Amino acid sequence: MRKLRKDEPCWCRSQKPYGECHAEFDKKIEIYRKKFHKVPPRSIIKNEFQLEKMRESAKINIAVLDYVGEHIRAGMTTEEIDRMVYEKTTAMGGIPAPLNYEGFPKSVCTSINEQVCHGIPSSSVELVDGDIINVDCSTILDGYFSDSSRMFCIGNVTPENRRLVDVAKECVELGLKQVKPWGHLGDVAQAVNDHARANGYSVVREVGGHGIGLEFHETPFVSYVIKKGTGMVMAPGMVFTIEPMINMGSADIYIDENNGWTIYTDDEKPSAQWEIMVLVTETGYEVMCY
Ligand code: MF3
Ligand code: CO
C-alpha cells in the first residue's frame, strides 16, 4: 500500500488530512502486524459519518426489539412476531436485513428452546408457556446495517431454563467488557467461554459474531472458542457483534435439512443467545445496539 502524505485525504474517507486522521492509527497497526498479530483491514474501519448512519440504523433495531418485548406472549405465532418486526422496521424507514438475505424468507429469526439460531417464523409455530425464545433483529437504513438479539421468557419458565437465559446474558456482557482498542478478539472469546463452562454450559463453535456496517456480515468472524491474546486485534472504528450461543448440554449442533437454515442442538437440550453490536472506541467501547 502506498504511503499517504500527511496532507493527503485520509483513506477512511473522512475528508480530513491523513496526518490528523489515521496516521497514528497506521503506526500502531504496523507494530502489531510486525509482531505477527492479525490486524483489521482498512475496509472495516468506519469513519464518523458511517458510524452516525449505523447509530441511526441501530436505533430502529432497538425500537423493534422493544416493541416485540412489549407484545410477545404465549399463544402468539412466530409469524406474528415476523409481522411486528416487518411493520415496525418499515414504519421507521428501515428494511429488515434478513428478508431475502441469501434466500432467507422472513424478516427476523425466531429460535425457540433447542433451536440454536436462524429459526424461521411460521404460522404453525405457536409460543407456549415455558418457552424460551431468541428474537434476532437486523435493520438496514440507507444501506447501513445493525444487528442485535434478545431472549424472551414466555410465561412460567423452569428455573433451569431461566438460569440458562441469565447466564447467556452474563456471558455476552462479560465479553463486552473485554472490548478495548489494541486488545484481541480472543479476550472476548475467553471471557464468554470461561463463564459458560464455569456454569456447566457449552458454547457453539461453528456459528459466531461478525463485523458489520456497510454489509450484514463483514470480516472478522467472532469466535468464542479462541484464547485470550489471540485472534484479530481490536482497533478504534471497528464494529462487530458479540452473539455467543450457549448450550445447556453439548456444543454439538446440526442444521435442518428441510429449510437449510435452522440450527438445533444435537442433544435437543435448550440453547440461549443474546447479541450486542459494539463499536471499538479510542478508550474502550460503545454499545450500538442490544
Ligand atoms: N443476526 C443473525 C446473524 O448474524 C441473523 C442472520 S439473518 C439470516 O447470523 F437471514 F441470515 F438468517
Ligand atoms: Co449477527
GROMACS .gro file of N, CA and C in nm, residues 16-161:
model
  438
   16LYS      N    1  -1.065   1.432   0.607
   16LYS     CA    2  -0.964   1.502   0.689
   16LYS      C    3  -0.825   1.467   0.635
   17PRO      N    4  -0.725   1.555   0.659
   17PRO     CA    5  -0.589   1.519   0.617
   17PRO      C    6  -0.542   1.395   0.694
   18TYR      N    7  -0.473   1.309   0.622
   18TYR     CA    8  -0.424   1.183   0.680
   18TYR      C    9  -0.349   1.206   0.811
   19GLY      N   10  -0.264   1.311   0.813
   19GLY     CA   11  -0.183   1.341   0.931
   19GLY      C   12  -0.266   1.367   1.057
   20GLU      N   13  -0.388   1.417   1.036
   20GLU     CA   14  -0.475   1.448   1.150
   20GLU      C   15  -0.579   1.339   1.171
   21CYS      N   16  -0.571   1.233   1.088
   21CYS     CA   17  -0.675   1.131   1.096
   21CYS      C   18  -0.615   0.996   1.136
   22HIS      N   19  -0.583   0.910   1.040
   22HIS     CA   20  -0.539   0.774   1.075
   22HIS      C   21  -0.388   0.751   1.068
   23ALA      N   22  -0.307   0.858   1.070
   23ALA     CA   23  -0.162   0.838   1.062
   23ALA      C   24  -0.109   0.763   1.185
   24GLU      N   25  -0.150   0.808   1.303
   24GLU     CA   26  -0.106   0.742   1.428
   24GLU      C   27  -0.158   0.599   1.435
   25PHE      N   28  -0.285   0.584   1.393
   25PHE     CA   29  -0.351   0.454   1.389
   25PHE      C   30  -0.268   0.356   1.306
   26ASP      N   31  -0.227   0.400   1.188
   26ASP     CA   32  -0.150   0.313   1.099
   26ASP      C   33  -0.016   0.271   1.161
   27LYS      N   34   0.046   0.362   1.236
   27LYS     CA   35   0.174   0.329   1.302
   27LYS      C   36   0.153   0.215   1.402
   28LYS      N   37   0.046   0.231   1.477
   28LYS     CA   38   0.011   0.131   1.579
   28LYS      C   39  -0.018  -0.006   1.512
   29ILE      N   40  -0.096  -0.003   1.406
   29ILE     CA   41  -0.131  -0.125   1.333
   29ILE      C   42  -0.003  -0.194   1.284
   30GLU      N   43   0.089  -0.113   1.234
   30GLU     CA   44   0.215  -0.167   1.180
   30GLU      C   45   0.294  -0.242   1.288
   31ILE      N   46   0.292  -0.187   1.410
   31ILE     CA   47   0.363  -0.252   1.521
   31ILE      C   48   0.305  -0.392   1.546
   32TYR      N   49   0.172  -0.401   1.546
   32TYR     CA   50   0.108  -0.532   1.570
   32TYR      C   51   0.132  -0.627   1.454
   33ARG      N   52   0.124  -0.573   1.332
   33ARG     CA   53   0.145  -0.658   1.214
   33ARG      C   54   0.285  -0.720   1.217
   34LYS      N   55   0.384  -0.638   1.255
   34LYS     CA   56   0.522  -0.686   1.258
   34LYS      C   57   0.543  -0.793   1.363
   35LYS      N   58   0.457  -0.791   1.466
   35LYS     CA   59   0.465  -0.896   1.569
   35LYS      C   60   0.378  -1.016   1.533
   36PHE      N   61   0.330  -1.019   1.408
   36PHE     CA   62   0.250  -1.130   1.355
   36PHE      C   63   0.112  -1.143   1.417
   37HIS      N   64   0.060  -1.030   1.467
   37HIS     CA   65  -0.080  -1.033   1.511
   37HIS      C   66  -0.168  -1.013   1.389
   38LYS      N   67  -0.290  -1.066   1.396
   38LYS     CA   68  -0.388  -1.045   1.290
   38LYS      C   69  -0.448  -0.907   1.312
   39VAL      N   70  -0.437  -0.821   1.211
   39VAL     CA   71  -0.488  -0.683   1.226
   39VAL      C   72  -0.606  -0.658   1.132
   40PRO      N   73  -0.695  -0.566   1.170
   40PRO     CA   74  -0.812  -0.541   1.085
   40PRO      C   75  -0.774  -0.474   0.953
   41PRO      N   76  -0.837  -0.514   0.843
   41PRO     CA   77  -0.815  -0.443   0.716
   41PRO      C   78  -0.881  -0.304   0.722
   42ARG      N   79  -0.829  -0.211   0.644
   42ARG     CA   80  -0.884  -0.075   0.641
   42ARG      C   81  -1.032  -0.073   0.605
   43SER      N   82  -1.072  -0.170   0.524
   43SER     CA   83  -1.210  -0.171   0.474
   43SER      C   84  -1.314  -0.184   0.585
   44ILE      N   85  -1.275  -0.230   0.703
   44ILE     CA   86  -1.376  -0.244   0.810
   44ILE      C   87  -1.366  -0.134   0.916
   45ILE      N   88  -1.276  -0.038   0.895
   45ILE     CA   89  -1.265   0.073   0.990
   45ILE      C   90  -1.361   0.184   0.947
   46LYS      N   91  -1.457   0.215   1.033
   46LYS     CA   92  -1.561   0.313   0.998
   46LYS      C   93  -1.520   0.455   1.035
   47ASN      N   94  -1.566   0.550   0.953
   47ASN     CA   95  -1.545   0.692   0.986
   47ASN      C   96  -1.667   0.745   1.061
   48GLU      N   97  -1.659   0.868   1.109
   48GLU     CA   98  -1.767   0.925   1.193
   48GLU      C   99  -1.900   0.931   1.119
   49PHE      N  100  -1.895   0.964   0.991
   49PHE     CA  101  -2.019   0.971   0.913
   49PHE      C  102  -2.087   0.835   0.909
   50GLN      N  103  -2.009   0.733   0.879
   50GLN     CA  104  -2.063   0.597   0.871
   50GLN      C  105  -2.118   0.553   1.007
   51LEU      N  106  -2.044   0.586   1.113
   51LEU     CA  107  -2.089   0.547   1.247
   51LEU      C  108  -2.221   0.614   1.282
   52GLU      N  109  -2.236   0.738   1.241
   52GLU     CA  110  -2.361   0.810   1.270
   52GLU      C  111  -2.477   0.741   1.198
   53LYS      N  112  -2.455   0.699   1.074
   53LYS     CA  113  -2.558   0.627   1.000
   53LYS      C  114  -2.591   0.494   1.067
   54MET      N  115  -2.487   0.427   1.115
   54MET     CA  116  -2.508   0.298   1.182
   54MET      C  117  -2.583   0.316   1.314
   55ARG      N  118  -2.555   0.426   1.384
   55ARG     CA  119  -2.628   0.453   1.509
   55ARG      C  120  -2.777   0.474   1.481
   56GLU      N  121  -2.807   0.542   1.370
   56GLU     CA  122  -2.947   0.563   1.331
   56GLU      C  123  -3.015   0.430   1.300
   57SER      N  124  -2.944   0.346   1.228
   57SER     CA  125  -2.995   0.213   1.197
   57SER      C  126  -3.018   0.134   1.326
   58ALA      N  127  -2.923   0.144   1.416
   58ALA     CA  128  -2.930   0.069   1.542
   58ALA      C  129  -3.047   0.116   1.628
   59LYS      N  130  -3.079   0.245   1.620
   59LYS     CA  131  -3.193   0.298   1.697
   59LYS      C  132  -3.322   0.227   1.656
   60ILE      N  133  -3.336   0.204   1.526
   60ILE     CA  134  -3.454   0.133   1.477
   60ILE      C  135  -3.452  -0.010   1.532
   61ASN      N  136  -3.334  -0.073   1.523
   61ASN     CA  137  -3.323  -0.213   1.568
   61ASN      C  138  -3.364  -0.227   1.715
   62ILE      N  139  -3.319  -0.132   1.798
   62ILE     CA  140  -3.353  -0.133   1.940
   62ILE      C  141  -3.504  -0.115   1.958
   63ALA      N  142  -3.561  -0.018   1.883
   63ALA     CA  143  -3.705   0.009   1.895
   63ALA      C  144  -3.788  -0.113   1.855
   64VAL      N  145  -3.741  -0.185   1.754
   64VAL     CA  146  -3.814  -0.304   1.708
   64VAL      C  147  -3.810  -0.412   1.816
   65LEU      N  148  -3.694  -0.432   1.875
   65LEU     CA  149  -3.685  -0.533   1.983
   65LEU      C  150  -3.767  -0.491   2.104
   66ASP      N  151  -3.767  -0.362   2.136
   66ASP     CA  152  -3.851  -0.313   2.247
   66ASP      C  153  -3.998  -0.343   2.218
   67TYR      N  154  -4.036  -0.316   2.094
   67TYR     CA  155  -4.176  -0.337   2.051
   67TYR      C  156  -4.214  -0.485   2.062
   68VAL      N  157  -4.125  -0.571   2.015
   68VAL     CA  158  -4.150  -0.716   2.027
   68VAL      C  159  -4.165  -0.753   2.175
   69GLY      N  160  -4.075  -0.699   2.257
   69GLY     CA  161  -4.077  -0.730   2.401
   69GLY      C  162  -4.207  -0.689   2.469
   70GLU      N  163  -4.268  -0.582   2.419
   70GLU     CA  164  -4.394  -0.536   2.479
   70GLU      C  165  -4.512  -0.625   2.440
   71HIS      N  166  -4.502  -0.693   2.327
   71HIS     CA  167  -4.617  -0.767   2.277
   71HIS      C  168  -4.606  -0.919   2.280
   72ILE      N  169  -4.485  -0.970   2.292
   72ILE     CA  170  -4.466  -1.115   2.282
   72ILE      C  171  -4.537  -1.184   2.399
   73ARG      N  172  -4.605  -1.294   2.368
   73ARG     CA  173  -4.680  -1.368   2.472
   73ARG      C  174  -4.717  -1.507   2.423
   74ALA      N  175  -4.753  -1.592   2.518
   74ALA     CA  176  -4.799  -1.728   2.484
   74ALA      C  177  -4.922  -1.717   2.394
   75GLY      N  178  -4.931  -1.807   2.298
   75GLY     CA  179  -5.046  -1.807   2.208
   75GLY      C  180  -5.019  -1.735   2.077
   76MET      N  181  -4.914  -1.654   2.076
   76MET     CA  182  -4.876  -1.582   1.955
   76MET      C  183  -4.794  -1.676   1.866
   77THR      N  184  -4.808  -1.664   1.735
   77THR     CA  185  -4.724  -1.744   1.647
   77THR      C  186  -4.597  -1.665   1.613
   78THR      N  187  -4.494  -1.738   1.570
   78THR     CA  188  -4.370  -1.668   1.534
   78THR      C  189  -4.391  -1.586   1.406
   79GLU      N  190  -4.491  -1.624   1.327
   79GLU     CA  191  -4.529  -1.545   1.210
   79GLU      C  192  -4.578  -1.406   1.253
   80GLU      N  193  -4.648  -1.402   1.365
   80GLU     CA  194  -4.696  -1.272   1.415
   80GLU      C  195  -4.578  -1.186   1.462
   81ILE      N  196  -4.475  -1.249   1.517
   81ILE     CA  197  -4.354  -1.174   1.555
   81ILE      C  198  -4.290  -1.117   1.429
   82ASP      N  199  -4.285  -1.200   1.326
   82ASP     CA  200  -4.228  -1.158   1.198
   82ASP      C  201  -4.303  -1.035   1.144
   83ARG      N  202  -4.435  -1.039   1.154
   83ARG     CA  203  -4.515  -0.927   1.104
   83ARG      C  204  -4.487  -0.799   1.184
   84MET      N  205  -4.476  -0.816   1.317
   84MET     CA  206  -4.446  -0.700   1.403
   84MET      C  207  -4.312  -0.638   1.362
   85VAL      N  208  -4.213  -0.724   1.339
   85VAL     CA  209  -4.079  -0.675   1.304
   85VAL      C  210  -4.083  -0.603   1.170
   86TYR      N  211  -4.152  -0.664   1.074
   86TYR     CA  212  -4.161  -0.601   0.941
   86TYR      C  213  -4.230  -0.465   0.950
   87GLU      N  214  -4.345  -0.463   1.018
   87GLU     CA  215  -4.424  -0.339   1.026
   87GLU      C  216  -4.349  -0.228   1.098
   88LYS      N  217  -4.291  -0.261   1.213
   88LYS     CA  218  -4.223  -0.160   1.295
   88LYS      C  219  -4.097  -0.108   1.222
   89THR      N  220  -4.021  -0.199   1.163
   89THR     CA  221  -3.898  -0.159   1.094
   89THR      C  222  -3.929  -0.067   0.977
   90THR      N  223  -4.026  -0.105   0.895
   90THR     CA  224  -4.056  -0.026   0.776
   90THR      C  225  -4.125   0.106   0.814
   91ALA      N  226  -4.206   0.103   0.921
   91ALA     CA  227  -4.270   0.227   0.966
   91ALA      C  228  -4.164   0.330   1.007
   92MET      N  229  -4.051   0.282   1.056
   92MET     CA  230  -3.944   0.373   1.097
   92MET      C  231  -3.846   0.404   0.984
   93GLY      N  232  -3.875   0.355   0.864
   93GLY     CA  233  -3.792   0.388   0.748
   93GLY      C  234  -3.683   0.289   0.717
   94GLY      N  235  -3.681   0.179   0.791
   94GLY     CA  236  -3.577   0.078   0.769
   94GLY      C  237  -3.626  -0.040   0.687
   95ILE      N  238  -3.533  -0.130   0.659
   95ILE     CA  239  -3.563  -0.256   0.590
   95ILE      C  240  -3.512  -0.368   0.681
   96PRO      N  241  -3.592  -0.473   0.705
   96PRO     CA  242  -3.541  -0.586   0.783
   96PRO      C  243  -3.431  -0.657   0.703
   97ALA      N  244  -3.310  -0.661   0.757
   97ALA     CA  245  -3.197  -0.716   0.682
   97ALA      C  246  -3.210  -0.865   0.648
   98PRO      N  247  -3.272  -0.947   0.733
   98PRO     CA  248  -3.279  -1.090   0.699
   98PRO      C  249  -3.365  -1.119   0.576
   99LEU      N  250  -3.466  -1.033   0.549
   99LEU     CA  251  -3.561  -1.062   0.441
   99LEU      C  252  -3.491  -1.076   0.307
  100ASN      N  253  -3.499  -1.196   0.251
  100ASN     CA  254  -3.435  -1.231   0.123
  100ASN      C  255  -3.283  -1.237   0.130
  101TYR      N  256  -3.226  -1.227   0.250
  101TYR     CA  257  -3.081  -1.237   0.264
  101TYR      C  258  -3.038  -1.381   0.235
  102GLU      N  259  -2.964  -1.399   0.128
  102GLU     CA  260  -2.923  -1.533   0.083
  102GLU      C  261  -3.040  -1.632   0.083
  103GLY      N  262  -3.156  -1.580   0.050
  103GLY     CA  263  -3.274  -1.665   0.039
  103GLY      C  264  -3.353  -1.682   0.167
  104PHE      N  265  -3.310  -1.617   0.275
  104PHE     CA  266  -3.388  -1.627   0.400
  104PHE      C  267  -3.526  -1.567   0.374
  105PRO      N  268  -3.634  -1.641   0.410
  105PRO     CA  269  -3.768  -1.600   0.367
  105PRO      C  270  -3.841  -1.498   0.455
  106LYS      N  271  -3.787  -1.468   0.573
  106LYS     CA  272  -3.861  -1.383   0.668
  106LYS      C  273  -3.780  -1.264   0.714
  107SER      N  274  -3.841  -1.179   0.798
  107SER     CA  275  -3.779  -1.053   0.840
  107SER      C  276  -3.699  -1.062   0.969
  108VAL      N  277  -3.707  -1.177   1.035
  108VAL     CA  278  -3.644  -1.191   1.167
  108VAL      C  279  -3.618  -1.339   1.191
  109CYS      N  280  -3.522  -1.369   1.279
  109CYS     CA  281  -3.502  -1.508   1.320
  109CYS      C  282  -3.565  -1.528   1.457
  110THR      N  283  -3.643  -1.634   1.470
  110THR     CA  284  -3.708  -1.667   1.597
  110THR      C  285  -3.668  -1.810   1.634
  111SER      N  286  -3.586  -1.823   1.738
  111SER     CA  287  -3.530  -1.956   1.771
  111SER      C  288  -3.575  -1.996   1.912
  112ILE      N  289  -3.653  -2.103   1.915
  112ILE     CA  290  -3.717  -2.146   2.039
  112ILE      C  291  -3.647  -2.268   2.100
  113ASN      N  292  -3.625  -2.264   2.232
  113ASN     CA  293  -3.574  -2.378   2.309
  113ASN      C  294  -3.449  -2.442   2.247
  114GLU      N  295  -3.463  -2.564   2.188
  114GLU     CA  296  -3.344  -2.634   2.136
  114GLU      C  297  -3.298  -2.582   2.000
  115GLN      N  298  -3.369  -2.482   1.948
  115GLN     CA  299  -3.321  -2.417   1.827
  115GLN      C  300  -3.210  -2.320   1.869
  116VAL      N  301  -3.094  -2.333   1.804
  116VAL     CA  302  -2.977  -2.254   1.842
  116VAL      C  303  -2.983  -2.115   1.779
  117CYS      N  304  -3.018  -2.110   1.651
  117CYS     CA  305  -3.031  -1.983   1.579
  117CYS      C  306  -3.096  -2.007   1.444
  118HIS      N  307  -3.129  -1.894   1.377
  118HIS     CA  308  -3.185  -1.897   1.241
  118HIS      C  309  -3.318  -1.973   1.231
  119GLY      N  310  -3.396  -1.968   1.340
  119GLY     CA  311  -3.533  -2.022   1.334
  119GLY      C  312  -3.614  -1.935   1.239
  120ILE      N  313  -3.698  -1.999   1.158
  120ILE     CA  314  -3.778  -1.927   1.058
  120ILE      C  315  -3.921  -1.908   1.110
  121PRO      N  316  -3.966  -1.783   1.120
  121PRO     CA  317  -4.103  -1.760   1.166
  121PRO      C  318  -4.204  -1.837   1.082
  122SER      N  319  -4.308  -1.886   1.150
  122SER     CA  320  -4.407  -1.968   1.082
  122SER      C  321  -4.543  -1.954   1.150
  123SER      N  322  -4.648  -1.961   1.068
  123SER     CA  323  -4.785  -1.951   1.123
  123SER      C  324  -4.822  -2.079   1.197
  124SER      N  325  -4.742  -2.184   1.181
  124SER     CA  326  -4.773  -2.309   1.251
  124SER      C  327  -4.693  -2.327   1.380
  125VAL      N  328  -4.612  -2.227   1.415
  125VAL     CA  329  -4.537  -2.235   1.541
  125VAL      C  330  -4.593  -2.133   1.640
  126GLU      N  331  -4.654  -2.187   1.746
  126GLU     CA  332  -4.718  -2.101   1.846
  126GLU      C  333  -4.637  -2.104   1.974
  127LEU      N  334  -4.616  -1.987   2.033
  127LEU     CA  335  -4.542  -1.981   2.160
  127LEU      C  336  -4.628  -2.040   2.270
  128VAL      N  337  -4.566  -2.125   2.353
  128VAL     CA  338  -4.641  -2.183   2.464
  128VAL      C  339  -4.571  -2.149   2.596
  129ASP      N  340  -4.649  -2.156   2.702
  129ASP     CA  341  -4.598  -2.128   2.835
  129ASP      C  342  -4.472  -2.211   2.861
  130GLY      N  343  -4.367  -2.143   2.907
  130GLY     CA  344  -4.242  -2.214   2.939
  130GLY      C  345  -4.137  -2.207   2.831
  131ASP      N  346  -4.175  -2.156   2.713
  131ASP     CA  347  -4.075  -2.143   2.604
  131ASP      C  348  -3.972  -2.036   2.637
  132ILE      N  349  -3.849  -2.060   2.588
  132ILE     CA  350  -3.750  -1.951   2.584
  132ILE      C  351  -3.723  -1.926   2.435
  133ILE      N  352  -3.724  -1.800   2.397
  133ILE     CA  353  -3.710  -1.769   2.254
  133ILE      C  354  -3.611  -1.655   2.232
  134ASN      N  355  -3.528  -1.673   2.130
  134ASN     CA  356  -3.439  -1.566   2.086
  134ASN      C  357  -3.503  -1.498   1.965
  135VAL      N  358  -3.514  -1.366   1.972
  135VAL     CA  359  -3.562  -1.287   1.859
  135VAL      C  360  -3.443  -1.205   1.810
  136ASP      N  361  -3.400  -1.234   1.687
  136ASP     CA  362  -3.278  -1.175   1.632
  136ASP      C  363  -3.316  -1.078   1.520
  137CYS      N  364  -3.300  -0.949   1.549
  137CYS     CA  365  -3.342  -0.843   1.455
  137CYS      C  366  -3.221  -0.778   1.390
  138SER      N  367  -3.234  -0.746   1.264
  138SER     CA  368  -3.129  -0.673   1.192
  138SER      C  369  -3.196  -0.574   1.099
  139THR      N  370  -3.138  -0.455   1.091
  139THR     CA  371  -3.201  -0.345   1.016
  139THR      C  372  -3.103  -0.286   0.915
  140ILE      N  373  -3.158  -0.247   0.799
  140ILE     CA  374  -3.081  -0.168   0.702
  140ILE      C  375  -3.145  -0.030   0.695
  141LEU      N  376  -3.065   0.074   0.715
  141LEU     CA  377  -3.113   0.211   0.697
  141LEU      C  378  -3.015   0.283   0.606
  142ASP      N  379  -3.063   0.330   0.492
  142ASP     CA  380  -2.978   0.397   0.393
  142ASP      C  381  -2.853   0.315   0.362
  143GLY      N  382  -2.866   0.183   0.362
  143GLY     CA  383  -2.751   0.097   0.330
  143GLY      C  384  -2.663   0.062   0.448
  144TYR      N  385  -2.697   0.112   0.567
  144TYR     CA  386  -2.615   0.082   0.685
  144TYR      C  387  -2.685  -0.019   0.775
  145PHE      N  388  -2.608  -0.118   0.821
  145PHE     CA  389  -2.665  -0.232   0.892
  145PHE      C  390  -2.650  -0.223   1.043
  146SER      N  391  -2.749  -0.280   1.111
  146SER     CA  392  -2.740  -0.301   1.256
  146SER      C  393  -2.797  -0.439   1.287
  147ASP      N  394  -2.762  -0.494   1.402
  147ASP     CA  395  -2.795  -0.633   1.433
  147ASP      C  396  -2.785  -0.656   1.584
  148SER      N  397  -2.894  -0.700   1.647
  148SER     CA  398  -2.887  -0.741   1.787
  148SER      C  399  -3.002  -0.836   1.817
  149SER      N  400  -2.987  -0.911   1.925
  149SER     CA  401  -3.094  -1.005   1.960
  149SER      C  402  -3.109  -1.017   2.110
  150ARG      N  403  -3.230  -1.057   2.150
  150ARG     CA  404  -3.261  -1.075   2.292
  150ARG      C  405  -3.336  -1.206   2.313
  151MET      N  406  -3.330  -1.254   2.434
  151MET     CA  407  -3.411  -1.370   2.474
  151MET      C  408  -3.538  -1.320   2.542
  152PHE      N  409  -3.645  -1.394   2.523
  152PHE     CA  410  -3.769  -1.366   2.596
  152PHE      C  411  -3.818  -1.495   2.661
  153CYS      N  412  -3.861  -1.484   2.785
  153CYS     CA  413  -3.916  -1.598   2.859
  153CYS      C  414  -4.067  -1.589   2.851
  154ILE      N  415  -4.130  -1.695   2.802
  154ILE     CA  416  -4.275  -1.694   2.784
  154ILE      C  417  -4.342  -1.760   2.906
  155GLY      N  418  -4.411  -1.679   2.982
  155GLY     CA  419  -4.485  -1.729   3.099
  155GLY      C  420  -4.394  -1.792   3.202
  156ASN      N  421  -4.435  -1.907   3.251
  156ASN     CA  422  -4.360  -1.973   3.359
  156ASN      C  423  -4.251  -2.062   3.302
  157VAL      N  424  -4.130  -2.009   3.303
  157VAL     CA  425  -4.015  -2.084   3.251
  157VAL      C  426  -3.949  -2.156   3.369
  158THR      N  427  -3.904  -2.278   3.348
  158THR     CA  428  -3.840  -2.354   3.458
  158THR      C  429  -3.717  -2.278   3.507
  159PRO      N  430  -3.684  -2.292   3.636
  159PRO     CA  431  -3.565  -2.226   3.690
  159PRO      C  432  -3.440  -2.265   3.612
  160GLU      N  433  -3.436  -2.390   3.569
  160GLU     CA  434  -3.322  -2.441   3.492
  160GLU      C  435  -3.305  -2.362   3.361
  161ASN      N  436  -3.414  -2.342   3.290
  161ASN     CA  437  -3.407  -2.269   3.163
  161ASN      C  438  -3.384  -2.119   3.185
   0.00000   0.00000   0.00000
